[in-house]
Every structure is written in C-alpha cells, then in structure tokens.
Tab-separated table of C-alpha atoms in Angstrom:
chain	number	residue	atom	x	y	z
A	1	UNK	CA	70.783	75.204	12.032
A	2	UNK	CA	69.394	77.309	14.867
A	3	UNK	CA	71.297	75.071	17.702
A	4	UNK	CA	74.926	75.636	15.595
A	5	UNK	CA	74.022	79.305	15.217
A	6	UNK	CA	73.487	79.535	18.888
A	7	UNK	CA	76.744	77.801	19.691
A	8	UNK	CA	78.689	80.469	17.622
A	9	UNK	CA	77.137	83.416	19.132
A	10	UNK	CA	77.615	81.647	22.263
A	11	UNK	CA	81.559	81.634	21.302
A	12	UNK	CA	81.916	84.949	20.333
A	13	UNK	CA	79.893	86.290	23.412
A	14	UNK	CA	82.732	84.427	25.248
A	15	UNK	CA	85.098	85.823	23.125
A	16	UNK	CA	83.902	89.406	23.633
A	17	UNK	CA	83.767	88.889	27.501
A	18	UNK	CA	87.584	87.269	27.831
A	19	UNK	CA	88.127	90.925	25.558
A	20	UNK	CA	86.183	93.327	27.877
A	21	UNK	CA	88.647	91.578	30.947
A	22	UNK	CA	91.298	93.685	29.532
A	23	UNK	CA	89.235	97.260	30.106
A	24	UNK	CA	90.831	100.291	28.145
A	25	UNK	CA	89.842	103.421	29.509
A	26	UNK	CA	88.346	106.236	27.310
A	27	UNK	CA	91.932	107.629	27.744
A	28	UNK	CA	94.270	105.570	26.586
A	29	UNK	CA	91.533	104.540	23.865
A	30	UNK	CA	92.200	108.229	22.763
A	31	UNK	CA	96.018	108.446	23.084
A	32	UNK	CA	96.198	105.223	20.861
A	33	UNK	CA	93.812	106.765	18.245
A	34	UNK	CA	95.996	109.491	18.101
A	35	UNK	CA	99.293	107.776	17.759
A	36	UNK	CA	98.098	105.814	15.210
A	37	UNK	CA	96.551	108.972	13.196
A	38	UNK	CA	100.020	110.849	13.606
A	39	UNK	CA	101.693	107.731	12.744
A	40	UNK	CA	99.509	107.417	9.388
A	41	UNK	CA	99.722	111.060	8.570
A	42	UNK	CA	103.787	110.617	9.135
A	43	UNK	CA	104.230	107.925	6.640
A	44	UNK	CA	101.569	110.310	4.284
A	45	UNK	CA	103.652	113.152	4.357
A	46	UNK	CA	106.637	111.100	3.569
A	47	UNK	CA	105.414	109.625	0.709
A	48	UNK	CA	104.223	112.529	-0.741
A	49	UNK	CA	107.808	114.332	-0.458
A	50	UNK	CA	109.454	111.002	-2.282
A	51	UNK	CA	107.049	110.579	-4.745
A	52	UNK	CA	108.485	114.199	-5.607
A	53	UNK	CA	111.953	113.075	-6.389
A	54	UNK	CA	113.935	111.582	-9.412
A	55	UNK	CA	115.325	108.022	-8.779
A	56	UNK	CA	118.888	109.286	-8.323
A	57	UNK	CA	117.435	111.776	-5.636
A	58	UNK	CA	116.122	109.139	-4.135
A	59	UNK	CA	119.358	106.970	-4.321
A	60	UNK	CA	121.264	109.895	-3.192
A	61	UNK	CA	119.218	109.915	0.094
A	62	UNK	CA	119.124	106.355	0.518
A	63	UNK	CA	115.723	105.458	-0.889
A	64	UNK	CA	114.455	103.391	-3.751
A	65	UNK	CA	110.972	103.460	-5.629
A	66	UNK	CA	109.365	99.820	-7.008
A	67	UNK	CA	105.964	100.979	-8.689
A	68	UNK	CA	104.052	103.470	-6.419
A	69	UNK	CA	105.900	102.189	-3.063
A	70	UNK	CA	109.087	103.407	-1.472
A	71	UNK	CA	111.712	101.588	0.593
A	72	UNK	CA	115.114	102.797	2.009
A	73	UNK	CA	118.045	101.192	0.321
A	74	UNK	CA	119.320	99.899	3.381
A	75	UNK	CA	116.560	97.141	3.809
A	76	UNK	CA	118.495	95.013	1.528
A	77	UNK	CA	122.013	96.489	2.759
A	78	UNK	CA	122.123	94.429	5.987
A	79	UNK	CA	124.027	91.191	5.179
C-alpha cells in the first residue's frame, strides 16, 4: 500500500514539474483572472436583463428561454 502510494505521488510530482516548465508570471496570472471575472460578470449581467423579458421579447430579439437558461435563436438557425 505504501510502495503504490509512493508511485502516485511520485506521478503527480512529475506531473506538477512538466506544469511548472510552462512558468506564468504573476502578470499574466492576473490579466487571465481578470478576463475570466469580466467574462463571468458579462454573461451575469446578461442573464439578468433576459430573465426580465416575456418570451416574445425574447423572440423579438433573437433569444429563447428553456427552464432557467437562455440561448439565441440562431444556434439552431444554421443549417
């Protein structure tokens, strides 16, 4: 048990240090944080203002709502 536990740490040290070849500095670490907030917050606020509308508002700007989720009507439009 101890000798396969070994082995796996073993794998995912090696894992780790194949990982840490690829160094991300503290900036970009930051800049990809933030586009990933402001790209959360985005799809938030978007939500939010659908979840406002009637279904034919919705149609009438080219969304559609299935349960708690929206999707624009040209998804399925593309054939």
């Amino acid at each position: 048990m101890n000798n396969y536990y070994t082995q796996n740490s073993q794998i995912e040290s090696d894992s780790f240090s194949s990982l840490a070849l690829e160094e991300v500095t503290t900036g970009q670490l930051i800049r990809n944080i933030r586009h990933e907030f402001i790209h959360w917050l985005k799809r938030r606020q978007t939500h939010k203002m659908l979840s406002q509308l009637s279904d034919r508002q919705l149609k009438d700007i080219g969304w559609y709502r299935e349960g708690a989720n929206f999707f624009p009507l040209h998804r399925f439009n593309q054939h």
